[in-house]
mmCIF file of C-alpha atoms in Angstrom:
data_model
loop_
_atom_site.group_PDB
_atom_site.id
_atom_site.type_symbol
_atom_site.label_atom_id
_atom_site.label_comp_id
_atom_site.label_asym_id
_atom_site.label_seq_id
_atom_site.Cartn_x
_atom_site.Cartn_y
_atom_site.Cartn_z
ATOM 1 C CA MET A 48 -89.832 -61.977 -96.369
ATOM 2 C CA GLU A 49 -88.620 -61.496 -93.042
ATOM 3 C CA LYS A 50 -84.978 -61.191 -92.733
ATOM 4 C CA PRO A 51 -82.861 -62.957 -90.308
ATOM 5 C CA TYR A 52 -81.622 -59.989 -88.383
ATOM 6 C CA LYS A 53 -82.244 -56.396 -87.477
ATOM 7 C CA GLU A 54 -81.534 -53.594 -89.501
ATOM 8 C CA LEU A 55 -80.993 -50.188 -88.279
ATOM 9 C CA ASN A 56 -81.675 -46.923 -90.379
ATOM 10 C CA ILE A 57 -80.902 -43.240 -89.769
ATOM 11 C CA GLY A 58 -84.203 -41.804 -90.136
ATOM 12 C CA ASN A 59 -84.153 -40.295 -86.890
ATOM 13 C CA PHE A 60 -81.340 -38.163 -87.923
ATOM 14 C CA ALA A 61 -82.840 -36.487 -90.722
ATOM 15 C CA VAL A 62 -83.835 -32.949 -91.366
ATOM 16 C CA ARG A 63 -86.951 -31.955 -92.397
ATOM 17 C CA GLU A 64 -86.432 -28.581 -93.295
ATOM 18 C CA LYS A 65 -83.397 -27.304 -95.852
ATOM 19 C CA VAL A 66 -82.097 -23.809 -96.125
ATOM 20 C CA ARG A 67 -80.897 -23.140 -99.627
ATOM 21 C CA ILE A 68 -77.480 -20.696 -99.835
ATOM 22 C CA ALA A 69 -77.606 -18.549 -103.016
ATOM 23 C CA LYS A 70 -74.469 -17.195 -104.837
ATOM 24 C CA ASN A 71 -74.742 -13.835 -103.629
ATOM 25 C CA GLY A 72 -74.763 -15.560 -99.852
ATOM 26 C CA TYR A 73 -78.451 -14.689 -99.357
ATOM 27 C CA VAL A 74 -80.200 -17.497 -97.270
ATOM 28 C CA LYS A 75 -83.456 -18.246 -96.753
ATOM 29 C CA LEU A 76 -84.537 -19.735 -93.233
ATOM 30 C CA PRO A 77 -87.241 -21.909 -93.023
ATOM 31 C CA VAL A 78 -88.384 -20.064 -89.864
ATOM 32 C CA SER A 79 -90.154 -16.598 -89.123
ATOM 33 C CA SER A 80 -90.382 -13.907 -86.466
ATOM 34 C CA ASN A 81 -91.472 -10.818 -85.983
ATOM 35 C CA VAL A 82 -88.680 -9.088 -85.180
ATOM 36 C CA GLU A 83 -85.398 -9.087 -86.836
ATOM 37 C CA GLN A 84 -82.668 -11.081 -85.340
ATOM 38 C CA GLU A 85 -78.749 -10.951 -85.450
ATOM 39 C CA ALA A 86 -76.956 -14.066 -85.436
ATOM 40 C CA LEU A 87 -73.220 -15.156 -85.848
ATOM 41 C CA PHE A 88 -72.085 -16.698 -88.566
ATOM 42 C CA ILE A 89 -69.515 -19.134 -87.816
ATOM 43 C CA GLN A 90 -67.413 -21.674 -90.790
ATOM 44 C CA THR A 91 -66.643 -24.949 -89.311
ATOM 45 C CA GLU A 92 -64.866 -28.366 -90.251
ATOM 46 C CA ASN A 93 -67.793 -29.543 -91.854
ATOM 47 C CA GLY A 94 -70.233 -26.382 -92.839
ATOM 48 C CA TYR A 95 -71.417 -23.479 -91.080
ATOM 49 C CA SER A 96 -73.125 -22.704 -87.837
ATOM 50 C CA LEU A 97 -75.814 -20.391 -87.636
ATOM 51 C CA ILE A 98 -75.805 -18.818 -83.563
ATOM 52 C CA PRO A 99 -78.778 -16.605 -82.910
ATOM 53 C CA LEU A 100 -77.435 -13.515 -80.568
ATOM 54 C CA ILE A 101 -79.790 -13.696 -77.721
ATOM 55 C CA PRO A 102 -79.211 -12.701 -73.932
ATOM 56 C CA ASP A 103 -80.490 -16.151 -72.857
ATOM 57 C CA VAL A 104 -78.203 -16.425 -69.741
ATOM 58 C CA LYS A 105 -80.366 -18.476 -67.070
ATOM 59 C CA ARG A 106 -77.933 -18.286 -64.016
ATOM 60 C CA VAL A 107 -75.638 -15.995 -62.530
ATOM 61 C CA TYR A 108 -73.270 -16.516 -59.804
ATOM 62 C CA ILE A 109 -72.002 -13.636 -57.679
ATOM 63 C CA GLU A 110 -68.737 -13.522 -55.698
ATOM 64 C CA VAL A 111 -69.832 -10.217 -53.192
ATOM 65 C CA THR A 112 -66.402 -10.692 -51.155
ATOM 66 C CA THR A 113 -63.297 -12.781 -51.287
ATOM 67 C CA LYS A 114 -62.634 -12.471 -47.248
ATOM 68 C CA CYS A 115 -63.407 -15.351 -45.168
ATOM 69 C CA ASN A 116 -62.977 -16.159 -41.303
ATOM 70 C CA PHE A 117 -61.423 -19.716 -42.037
ATOM 71 C CA ASN A 118 -58.566 -20.983 -43.119
ATOM 72 C CA CYS A 119 -59.625 -24.203 -44.947
ATOM 73 C CA VAL A 120 -56.509 -26.404 -46.424
ATOM 74 C CA THR A 121 -58.933 -27.451 -49.545
ATOM 75 C CA CYS A 122 -59.123 -23.395 -50.173
ATOM 76 C CA ILE A 123 -57.919 -21.678 -53.672
ATOM 77 C CA ARG A 124 -57.074 -18.553 -51.486
ATOM 78 C CA SER A 125 -53.891 -20.472 -50.131
ATOM 79 C CA SER A 126 -52.364 -19.817 -53.696
ATOM 80 C CA TRP A 127 -53.312 -16.549 -55.003
ATOM 81 C CA GLN A 128 -52.120 -12.909 -54.662
ATOM 82 C CA ASP A 129 -55.703 -11.261 -54.607
ATOM 83 C CA LYS A 130 -56.119 -8.678 -51.465
ATOM 84 C CA PRO A 131 -59.191 -9.889 -49.274
ATOM 85 C CA ALA A 132 -62.487 -7.448 -50.231
ATOM 86 C CA HIS A 133 -66.134 -6.780 -50.323
ATOM 87 C CA MET A 134 -67.772 -5.938 -53.583
ATOM 88 C CA GLU A 135 -68.653 -2.245 -53.925
ATOM 89 C CA GLN A 136 -72.496 -1.401 -53.923
ATOM 90 C CA GLU A 137 -71.801 0.727 -57.089
ATOM 91 C CA THR A 138 -70.899 -2.604 -58.566
ATOM 92 C CA PHE A 139 -73.729 -4.606 -57.087
ATOM 93 C CA GLU A 140 -76.401 -1.615 -58.207
ATOM 94 C CA HIS A 141 -74.824 -2.050 -61.915
ATOM 95 C CA ILE A 142 -75.454 -6.237 -61.550
ATOM 96 C CA LEU A 143 -78.866 -5.720 -60.461
ATOM 97 C CA HIS A 144 -79.319 -3.458 -62.877
ATOM 98 C CA ASN A 145 -78.218 -5.584 -65.660
ATOM 99 C CA LEU A 146 -80.457 -8.795 -64.479
ATOM 100 C CA LYS A 147 -83.398 -7.010 -64.966
ATOM 101 C CA GLU A 148 -82.749 -7.071 -68.727
ATOM 102 C CA LEU A 149 -81.774 -10.723 -69.004
ATOM 103 C CA PRO A 150 -85.412 -12.028 -70.155
ATOM 104 C CA ALA A 151 -84.448 -15.832 -69.873
ATOM 105 C CA LEU A 152 -82.639 -15.332 -65.881
ATOM 106 C CA GLU A 153 -83.920 -18.116 -63.848
ATOM 107 C CA SER A 154 -81.525 -18.385 -60.417
ATOM 108 C CA VAL A 155 -78.937 -16.255 -58.915
ATOM 109 C CA HIS A 156 -76.284 -17.802 -56.768
ATOM 110 C CA PHE A 157 -74.233 -15.916 -53.928
ATOM 111 C CA GLY A 158 -71.040 -17.937 -53.719
ATOM 112 C CA GLY A 159 -67.666 -17.631 -55.447
ATOM 113 C CA PHE A 160 -64.436 -17.487 -53.126
ATOM 114 C CA GLY A 161 -65.439 -15.567 -49.870
ATOM 115 C CA GLU A 162 -67.933 -16.247 -47.307
ATOM 116 C CA PRO A 163 -71.191 -14.000 -48.619
ATOM 117 C CA LEU A 164 -72.264 -13.949 -45.591
ATOM 118 C CA MET A 165 -69.593 -11.386 -44.295
ATOM 119 C CA HIS A 166 -70.369 -8.598 -46.200
ATOM 120 C CA PRO A 167 -71.879 -5.873 -44.674
ATOM 121 C CA ARG A 168 -75.096 -5.420 -47.089
ATOM 122 C CA ILE A 169 -75.732 -9.111 -47.744
ATOM 123 C CA PHE A 170 -79.226 -8.874 -47.061
ATOM 124 C CA ASP A 171 -80.164 -5.875 -49.002
ATOM 125 C CA MET A 172 -78.518 -7.666 -51.695
ATOM 126 C CA LEU A 173 -80.486 -10.984 -51.417
ATOM 127 C CA LYS A 174 -83.461 -9.316 -50.885
ATOM 128 C CA ALA A 175 -82.990 -6.799 -54.312
ATOM 129 C CA VAL A 176 -82.383 -10.082 -56.332
ATOM 130 C CA LYS A 177 -85.273 -11.782 -54.777
ATOM 131 C CA GLU A 178 -87.902 -8.958 -55.569
ATOM 132 C CA LEU A 179 -86.992 -9.261 -59.439
ATOM 133 C CA GLY A 180 -88.714 -12.739 -58.816
ATOM 134 C CA LEU A 181 -85.517 -14.987 -59.106
ATOM 135 C CA LYS A 182 -84.496 -18.217 -57.244
ATOM 136 C CA VAL A 183 -81.641 -17.289 -55.126
ATOM 137 C CA GLU A 184 -78.794 -19.351 -53.525
ATOM 138 C CA ILE A 185 -75.908 -18.532 -51.010
ATOM 139 C CA ILE A 186 -73.449 -20.996 -49.537
ATOM 140 C CA THR A 187 -71.433 -20.216 -46.421
ATOM 141 C CA ASN A 188 -69.385 -22.157 -44.057
ATOM 142 C CA GLY A 189 -72.370 -21.725 -41.645
ATOM 143 C CA SER A 190 -70.373 -19.893 -39.015
ATOM 144 C CA TYR A 191 -72.569 -16.534 -39.012
ATOM 145 C CA LEU A 192 -75.809 -18.761 -38.883
ATOM 146 C CA ARG A 193 -76.997 -17.185 -35.811
ATOM 147 C CA GLN A 194 -80.539 -16.789 -34.580
ATOM 148 C CA GLU A 195 -80.510 -13.338 -36.410
ATOM 149 C CA VAL A 196 -79.362 -14.319 -39.496
ATOM 150 C CA ILE A 197 -81.483 -17.793 -39.522
ATOM 151 C CA GLU A 198 -84.503 -15.285 -39.040
ATOM 152 C CA LYS A 199 -83.725 -12.705 -41.474
ATOM 153 C CA LEU A 200 -82.911 -15.473 -44.554
ATOM 154 C CA ILE A 201 -86.152 -16.968 -43.772
ATOM 155 C CA ASP A 202 -87.936 -13.588 -44.244
ATOM 156 C CA LEU A 203 -86.578 -13.072 -47.308
ATOM 157 C CA GLU A 204 -87.664 -16.419 -48.407
ATOM 158 C CA LEU A 205 -84.072 -17.559 -49.683
ATOM 159 C CA ASP A 206 -84.656 -20.698 -51.804
ATOM 160 C CA VAL A 207 -81.423 -22.770 -51.258
ATOM 161 C CA LEU A 208 -78.522 -22.300 -48.447
ATOM 162 C CA PHE A 209 -75.883 -24.808 -49.035
ATOM 163 C CA THR A 210 -73.200 -24.892 -46.380
ATOM 164 C CA SER A 211 -69.858 -26.679 -46.176
ATOM 165 C CA LEU A 212 -69.442 -29.736 -43.849
ATOM 166 C CA ASP A 213 -66.423 -31.681 -45.001
ATOM 167 C CA SER A 214 -66.777 -34.507 -42.040
ATOM 168 C CA SER A 215 -69.138 -35.709 -39.677
ATOM 169 C CA GLU A 216 -66.364 -36.155 -36.911
ATOM 170 C CA GLU A 217 -65.130 -33.467 -35.022
ATOM 171 C CA LYS A 218 -61.806 -33.173 -34.991
ATOM 172 C CA GLU A 219 -61.493 -34.106 -38.525
ATOM 173 C CA TYR A 220 -63.575 -31.364 -39.526
ATOM 174 C CA ASN A 221 -62.191 -28.749 -37.378
ATOM 175 C CA GLU A 222 -58.737 -29.868 -38.952
ATOM 176 C CA ILE A 223 -59.878 -29.568 -42.856
ATOM 177 C CA ARG A 224 -61.898 -26.138 -42.276
ATOM 178 C CA GLN A 225 -59.193 -24.318 -39.760
ATOM 179 C CA GLY A 226 -60.353 -21.619 -37.747
ATOM 180 C CA ALA A 227 -63.938 -23.370 -37.576
ATOM 181 C CA ASP A 228 -65.835 -25.248 -34.364
ATOM 182 C CA PHE A 229 -67.617 -28.250 -35.920
ATOM 183 C CA GLN A 230 -70.064 -27.792 -32.929
ATOM 184 C CA ASP A 231 -70.529 -24.567 -33.453
ATOM 185 C CA VAL A 232 -71.279 -24.730 -37.224
ATOM 186 C CA PHE A 233 -73.549 -27.866 -36.659
ATOM 187 C CA HIS A 234 -75.486 -26.220 -34.039
ATOM 188 C CA ASN A 235 -75.890 -23.125 -36.377
ATOM 189 C CA VAL A 236 -77.397 -25.573 -39.208
ATOM 190 C CA THR A 237 -79.617 -27.175 -36.605
ATOM 191 C CA ASN A 238 -80.979 -24.025 -35.612
ATOM 192 C CA LEU A 239 -81.892 -23.351 -38.488
ATOM 193 C CA GLN A 240 -83.514 -26.480 -39.769
ATOM 194 C CA ALA A 241 -85.320 -26.019 -36.049
ATOM 195 C CA LEU A 242 -86.521 -22.423 -36.914
ATOM 196 C CA LYS A 243 -87.816 -23.648 -40.151
ATOM 197 C CA ARG A 244 -90.046 -25.670 -38.227
ATOM 198 C CA GLU A 245 -91.516 -23.667 -35.655
ATOM 199 C CA ARG A 246 -92.090 -20.829 -38.385
ATOM 200 C CA LYS A 247 -93.687 -23.692 -40.936
ATOM 201 C CA SER A 248 -91.043 -22.676 -43.668
ATOM 202 C CA ALA A 249 -90.321 -25.138 -46.004
ATOM 203 C CA LYS A 250 -87.338 -22.019 -47.544
ATOM 204 C CA PRO A 251 -84.462 -22.047 -47.213
ATOM 205 C CA GLU A 252 -83.690 -25.767 -48.521
ATOM 206 C CA LEU A 253 -80.532 -26.877 -47.198
ATOM 207 C CA GLY A 254 -77.724 -28.349 -49.164
ATOM 208 C CA ILE A 255 -74.611 -29.870 -47.788
ATOM 209 C CA GLU A 256 -71.577 -29.797 -49.863
ATOM 210 C CA PHE A 257 -68.537 -32.159 -48.783
ATOM 211 C CA VAL A 258 -65.130 -32.163 -50.223
ATOM 212 C CA ALA A 259 -63.228 -35.548 -50.821
ATOM 213 C CA MET A 260 -60.138 -36.419 -50.132
ATOM 214 C CA LYS A 261 -57.832 -39.386 -48.236
ATOM 215 C CA LYS A 262 -58.224 -37.265 -45.118
ATOM 216 C CA ASN A 263 -62.213 -37.947 -44.823
ATOM 217 C CA TYR A 264 -63.028 -40.080 -47.548
ATOM 218 C CA ALA A 265 -63.680 -43.022 -45.398
ATOM 219 C CA ARG A 266 -67.011 -40.733 -43.996
ATOM 220 C CA LEU A 267 -68.953 -40.732 -47.047
ATOM 221 C CA PRO A 268 -71.193 -43.680 -45.239
ATOM 222 C CA GLN A 269 -71.780 -41.470 -42.606
ATOM 223 C CA LEU A 270 -72.763 -38.307 -44.602
ATOM 224 C CA ILE A 271 -76.007 -39.322 -45.785
ATOM 225 C CA ARG A 272 -76.965 -40.064 -41.976
ATOM 226 C CA MET A 273 -75.645 -36.580 -41.072
ATOM 227 C CA ALA A 274 -77.812 -35.095 -43.985
ATOM 228 C CA TRP A 275 -80.756 -36.910 -43.092
ATOM 229 C CA ASP A 276 -80.592 -36.154 -39.108
ATOM 230 C CA LEU A 277 -80.190 -32.733 -40.812
ATOM 231 C CA ASN A 278 -83.164 -32.889 -42.596
ATOM 232 C CA ALA A 279 -81.009 -31.442 -45.772
ATOM 233 C CA ASN A 280 -82.767 -31.799 -48.928
ATOM 234 C CA GLN A 281 -79.349 -32.495 -51.010
ATOM 235 C CA VAL A 282 -76.042 -33.428 -50.918
ATOM 236 C CA ILE A 283 -72.981 -32.611 -53.298
ATOM 237 C CA VAL A 284 -69.553 -34.697 -53.163
ATOM 238 C CA THR A 285 -67.100 -32.684 -55.099
ATOM 239 C CA ASN A 286 -63.362 -33.587 -55.414
ATOM 240 C CA LEU A 287 -60.265 -32.367 -53.845
ATOM 241 C CA LEU A 288 -58.537 -29.720 -56.303
ATOM 242 C CA PRO A 289 -55.546 -28.754 -54.599
ATOM 243 C CA TYR A 290 -54.284 -25.543 -54.705
ATOM 244 C CA HIS A 291 -51.120 -25.724 -52.395
ATOM 245 C CA GLU A 292 -48.291 -28.679 -52.825
ATOM 246 C CA SER A 293 -48.851 -29.965 -49.018
ATOM 247 C CA MET A 294 -52.432 -31.289 -50.692
ATOM 248 C CA LYS A 295 -51.501 -32.785 -53.676
ATOM 249 C CA ASP A 296 -51.554 -36.257 -52.349
ATOM 250 C CA GLU A 297 -54.517 -36.009 -50.876
ATOM 251 C CA ILE A 298 -56.578 -36.639 -53.977
ATOM 252 C CA VAL A 299 -58.949 -39.816 -54.158
ATOM 253 C CA TYR A 300 -59.262 -39.687 -57.847
ATOM 254 C CA ASP A 301 -59.142 -43.075 -59.509
ATOM 255 C CA THR A 302 -60.934 -44.943 -56.429
ATOM 256 C CA ASP A 303 -63.721 -47.416 -57.811
ATOM 257 C CA ASP A 304 -67.158 -45.208 -58.084
ATOM 258 C CA THR A 305 -69.277 -48.467 -59.583
ATOM 259 C CA GLY A 306 -70.476 -48.916 -56.235
ATOM 260 C CA CYS A 307 -72.754 -47.224 -53.838
ATOM 261 C CA LEU A 308 -70.094 -45.098 -52.300
ATOM 262 C CA PHE A 309 -72.434 -43.676 -49.677
ATOM 263 C CA GLY A 310 -72.814 -46.921 -47.852
ATOM 264 C CA GLN A 311 -76.311 -48.356 -47.245
ATOM 265 C CA GLU A 312 -77.638 -45.763 -45.163
ATOM 266 C CA SER A 313 -78.332 -43.679 -48.858
ATOM 267 C CA LEU A 314 -81.086 -46.419 -49.273
ATOM 268 C CA LEU A 315 -83.136 -45.451 -46.728
ATOM 269 C CA THR A 316 -83.151 -41.929 -46.858
ATOM 270 C CA SER A 317 -84.604 -39.435 -49.901
ATOM 271 C CA VAL A 318 -81.959 -36.996 -49.799
ATOM 272 C CA ARG A 319 -80.723 -35.830 -52.879
ATOM 273 C CA ALA A 320 -77.024 -36.932 -53.543
ATOM 274 C CA HIS A 321 -75.091 -35.986 -56.040
ATOM 275 C CA MET A 322 -71.414 -37.773 -56.631
ATOM 276 C CA SER A 323 -68.755 -36.534 -58.373
ATOM 277 C CA ASN A 324 -66.723 -38.890 -60.966
ATOM 278 C CA MET A 325 -63.949 -40.724 -59.158
ATOM 279 C CA LYS A 326 -62.126 -41.772 -61.958
ATOM 280 C CA LEU A 327 -61.303 -39.868 -65.279
ATOM 281 C CA ARG A 328 -63.809 -40.702 -67.497
ATOM 282 C CA THR A 329 -64.058 -39.963 -71.633
ATOM 283 C CA GLU A 330 -67.132 -37.550 -71.614
ATOM 284 C CA ARG A 331 -66.694 -33.933 -70.720
ATOM 285 C CA HIS A 332 -69.212 -31.169 -70.397
ATOM 286 C CA CYS A 333 -69.573 -28.054 -69.095
ATOM 287 C CA LYS A 334 -71.851 -27.157 -66.451
ATOM 288 C CA PHE A 335 -71.392 -23.567 -66.933
ATOM 289 C CA VAL A 336 -71.973 -23.793 -70.597
ATOM 290 C CA ASN A 337 -74.899 -26.010 -70.231
ATOM 291 C CA ASP A 338 -76.869 -24.341 -67.516
ATOM 292 C CA LYS A 339 -76.015 -21.138 -69.395
ATOM 293 C CA ALA A 340 -74.484 -19.508 -66.531
ATOM 294 C CA LEU A 341 -71.920 -16.954 -66.166
ATOM 295 C CA CYS A 342 -69.906 -15.524 -63.183
ATOM 296 C CA ILE A 343 -69.280 -12.317 -61.655
ATOM 297 C CA ASN A 344 -65.926 -11.374 -59.276
ATOM 298 C CA TYR A 345 -66.104 -9.056 -56.424
ATOM 299 C CA GLN A 346 -64.420 -6.647 -59.000
ATOM 300 C CA GLY A 347 -67.577 -6.527 -61.479
ATOM 301 C CA ASN A 348 -65.316 -8.775 -63.833
ATOM 302 C CA ILE A 349 -67.313 -11.579 -65.700
ATOM 303 C CA SER A 350 -65.972 -15.011 -66.208
ATOM 304 C CA PRO A 351 -67.181 -17.753 -68.002
ATOM 305 C CA CYS A 352 -67.011 -20.066 -64.923
ATOM 306 C CA TYR A 353 -65.460 -20.570 -61.510
ATOM 307 C CA ALA A 354 -61.859 -21.692 -62.738
ATOM 308 C CA LEU A 355 -61.237 -18.432 -64.208
ATOM 309 C CA MET A 356 -62.441 -15.877 -62.062
ATOM 310 C CA HIS A 357 -59.294 -15.743 -60.605
ATOM 311 C CA THR A 358 -55.532 -15.915 -61.186
ATOM 312 C CA TYR A 359 -54.248 -19.133 -58.651
ATOM 313 C CA GLN A 360 -51.859 -22.122 -59.232
ATOM 314 C CA CYS A 361 -53.336 -25.862 -58.625
ATOM 315 C CA TYR A 362 -52.421 -29.114 -58.914
ATOM 316 C CA ILE A 363 -53.691 -31.617 -61.539
ATOM 317 C CA TYR A 364 -52.991 -35.295 -60.958
ATOM 318 C CA GLY A 365 -49.712 -33.965 -58.960
ATOM 319 C CA ARG A 366 -48.487 -31.677 -61.517
ATOM 320 C CA LYS A 367 -48.838 -27.901 -60.824
ATOM 321 C CA LYS A 368 -50.267 -25.598 -62.985
ATOM 322 C CA GLN A 369 -50.561 -21.871 -62.903
ATOM 323 C CA MET A 370 -54.575 -20.755 -63.907
ATOM 324 C CA TYR A 371 -54.986 -17.412 -65.275
ATOM 325 C CA PRO A 372 -58.344 -15.620 -65.271
ATOM 326 C CA CYS A 373 -60.650 -14.939 -68.249
ATOM 327 C CA TYR A 374 -62.567 -11.801 -67.875
ATOM 328 C CA LEU A 375 -65.121 -11.115 -70.910
ATOM 329 C CA GLY A 376 -65.747 -7.368 -69.369
ATOM 330 C CA ASN A 377 -66.920 -5.767 -66.667
ATOM 331 C CA VAL A 378 -70.022 -4.833 -65.451
ATOM 332 C CA ASN A 379 -69.253 -1.396 -64.285
ATOM 333 C CA GLU A 380 -68.374 -0.502 -67.852
ATOM 334 C CA LYS A 381 -70.735 -2.696 -70.037
ATOM 335 C CA LYS A 382 -73.999 -4.316 -70.264
ATOM 336 C CA LEU A 383 -74.324 -7.778 -69.460
ATOM 337 C CA GLN A 384 -76.531 -8.438 -72.313
ATOM 338 C CA GLU A 385 -73.339 -6.956 -74.705
ATOM 339 C CA ILE A 386 -71.109 -9.084 -73.267
ATOM 340 C CA TRP A 387 -73.008 -12.709 -73.165
ATOM 341 C CA THR A 388 -73.744 -11.697 -77.123
ATOM 342 C CA ASP A 389 -70.084 -10.772 -77.992
ATOM 343 C CA SER A 390 -69.180 -12.939 -80.901
ATOM 344 C CA GLY A 391 -66.095 -14.231 -79.005
ATOM 345 C CA TYR A 392 -68.190 -15.406 -75.979
ATOM 346 C CA VAL A 393 -70.357 -17.057 -78.419
ATOM 347 C CA ASN A 394 -67.887 -18.893 -79.892
ATOM 348 C CA PHE A 395 -66.116 -19.823 -76.970
ATOM 349 C CA ARG A 396 -69.035 -21.023 -75.458
ATOM 350 C CA LEU A 397 -69.684 -23.025 -78.674
ATOM 351 C CA ASN A 398 -66.524 -24.728 -78.557
ATOM 352 C CA VAL A 399 -66.769 -25.560 -74.957
ATOM 353 C CA GLY A 400 -70.342 -26.886 -75.209
ATOM 354 C CA ASN A 401 -68.780 -29.102 -78.555
ATOM 355 C CA TYR A 402 -65.552 -29.740 -76.253
ATOM 356 C CA HIS A 403 -63.526 -28.792 -78.903
ATOM 357 C CA PHE A 404 -60.401 -28.995 -76.832
ATOM 358 C CA PRO A 405 -57.596 -31.686 -76.514
ATOM 359 C CA SER A 406 -57.664 -33.925 -73.560
ATOM 360 C CA CYS A 407 -54.323 -33.597 -72.126
ATOM 361 C CA THR A 408 -54.979 -35.173 -68.905
ATOM 362 C CA ASP A 409 -54.813 -38.812 -70.217
ATOM 363 C CA CYS A 410 -52.772 -37.737 -73.296
ATOM 364 C CA LYS A 411 -50.006 -39.745 -74.164
ATOM 365 C CA SER A 412 -47.448 -36.897 -74.878
ATOM 366 C CA LEU A 413 -48.534 -35.151 -71.412
ATOM 367 C CA ASP A 414 -44.662 -35.925 -69.923
ATOM 368 C CA GLY A 415 -42.762 -33.438 -71.332
ATOM 369 C CA CYS A 416 -45.428 -31.010 -72.582
ATOM 370 C CA ASN A 417 -45.103 -27.583 -71.706
ATOM 371 C CA TYR A 418 -48.668 -26.231 -72.756
ATOM 372 C CA THR A 419 -50.219 -28.058 -69.770
ATOM 373 C CA GLU A 420 -48.401 -25.497 -67.130
ATOM 374 C CA SER A 421 -50.806 -23.004 -67.604
ATOM 375 C CA ASN A 422 -54.207 -22.674 -68.905
ATOM 376 C CA GLU A 423 -52.682 -20.055 -71.264
ATOM 377 C CA MET A 424 -53.338 -22.121 -74.221
ATOM 378 C CA ASP A 425 -52.867 -25.594 -75.623
ATOM 379 C CA CYS A 426 -52.209 -27.554 -78.698
ATOM 380 C CA TRP A 427 -55.010 -26.502 -80.262
ATOM 381 C CA ALA A 428 -54.306 -23.075 -80.338
ATOM 382 C CA ASN A 429 -57.110 -22.557 -77.938
ATOM 383 C CA SER A 430 -56.770 -19.725 -75.555
ATOM 384 C CA PRO A 431 -57.879 -20.096 -72.519
ATOM 385 C CA SER A 432 -58.000 -23.676 -72.716
ATOM 386 C CA CYS A 433 -59.954 -25.961 -70.616
ATOM 387 C CA ALA A 434 -58.167 -28.820 -71.787
ATOM 388 C CA GLU A 435 -57.824 -29.995 -68.109
ATOM 389 C CA CYS A 436 -60.766 -29.047 -66.769
ATOM 390 C CA LEU A 437 -61.627 -31.422 -64.032
ATOM 391 C CA TRP A 438 -65.288 -29.574 -63.854
ATOM 392 C CA ALA A 439 -65.838 -30.423 -67.314
ATOM 393 C CA ARG A 440 -64.765 -34.113 -66.373
ATOM 394 C CA ARG A 441 -67.408 -33.914 -63.421
ATOM 395 C CA MET A 442 -64.574 -34.683 -60.723
ATOM 396 C CA ILE A 443 -64.981 -31.311 -59.292
ATOM 397 C CA ALA A 444 -68.584 -29.827 -58.621
ATOM 398 C CA CYS A 445 -70.298 -26.836 -57.118
ATOM 399 C CA PRO A 446 -73.751 -26.001 -56.659
#
């Protein structure tokens, strides 16, 4: 007899293979392997988790310098005490050696909080990583993209080059990126694309990063047109994370993001456009954990993400927050494989992957809560705490 309504079932959640745990703790898994495999056994609220300890890093971010020739109003460097410095060659050699021992590694991004093209050995570094057969990216402010530099990048077959263009309007761009010259940077990027065409090279692909704030938000409809004119492959629009009190009122969070924020121009192009969330949403996902990525700063310290690379201050919805770095080890002293498979780091990634953190930003007890003054600890005893991470909310983005 046909039922007058539709019934659902949970058959798609069924687990075909079961595991029996003996009284002595012996476990027989329904899988086989040619080699012995270490795994981390974690007791959870609802049972157990068994996490294989494998060096499955897929992406590495390398900060080769904290020096920069610009003084951007959006930059983290306005609120930290680090001395501008280049990565030592010995440190890079340690990194390079370790990259060779990561069997799942796919890509390396040269970025961080400095201008990579200022490093005197940047081309040697790029070449060395390219020779490992990896996808190599770099982000630059565009000021160093002179003819000779462009030719070297094309010769190296650099895969992707991101450049920061926070406005299509000259005066506005120069106000945001203090020390910059819009015409100079735009000319450099245009010349990059012209030389690629001349040499019939598709590489490096061009990506544009745009930091959205009140000062430039109205320029978003022109952004895609500018990207189209430059023959860019992709655009990343990220929100401003204020690092200085003078910028805390420039945020445009909670703007309606349900419409076509790039304007009608975006419908006419094939540029890949990533638009960050403009509202606080329920979902939280860590890009770094999901991408199986880690970050290495100019001193060789390994961090789980960009947000935990340095000591600095930022403003979350106008509230001042002290951020402390989280260092899992140093590449000069320990192998990346060992750091990645360390039980503490594995369990941290598991927690972040499941986002077992409170949601401080929209918590009803936010007012008067001193846990939100820093990322040292939250009310669930997580340390460091990722409870207010705007990257996880997909409001802040990076390549």
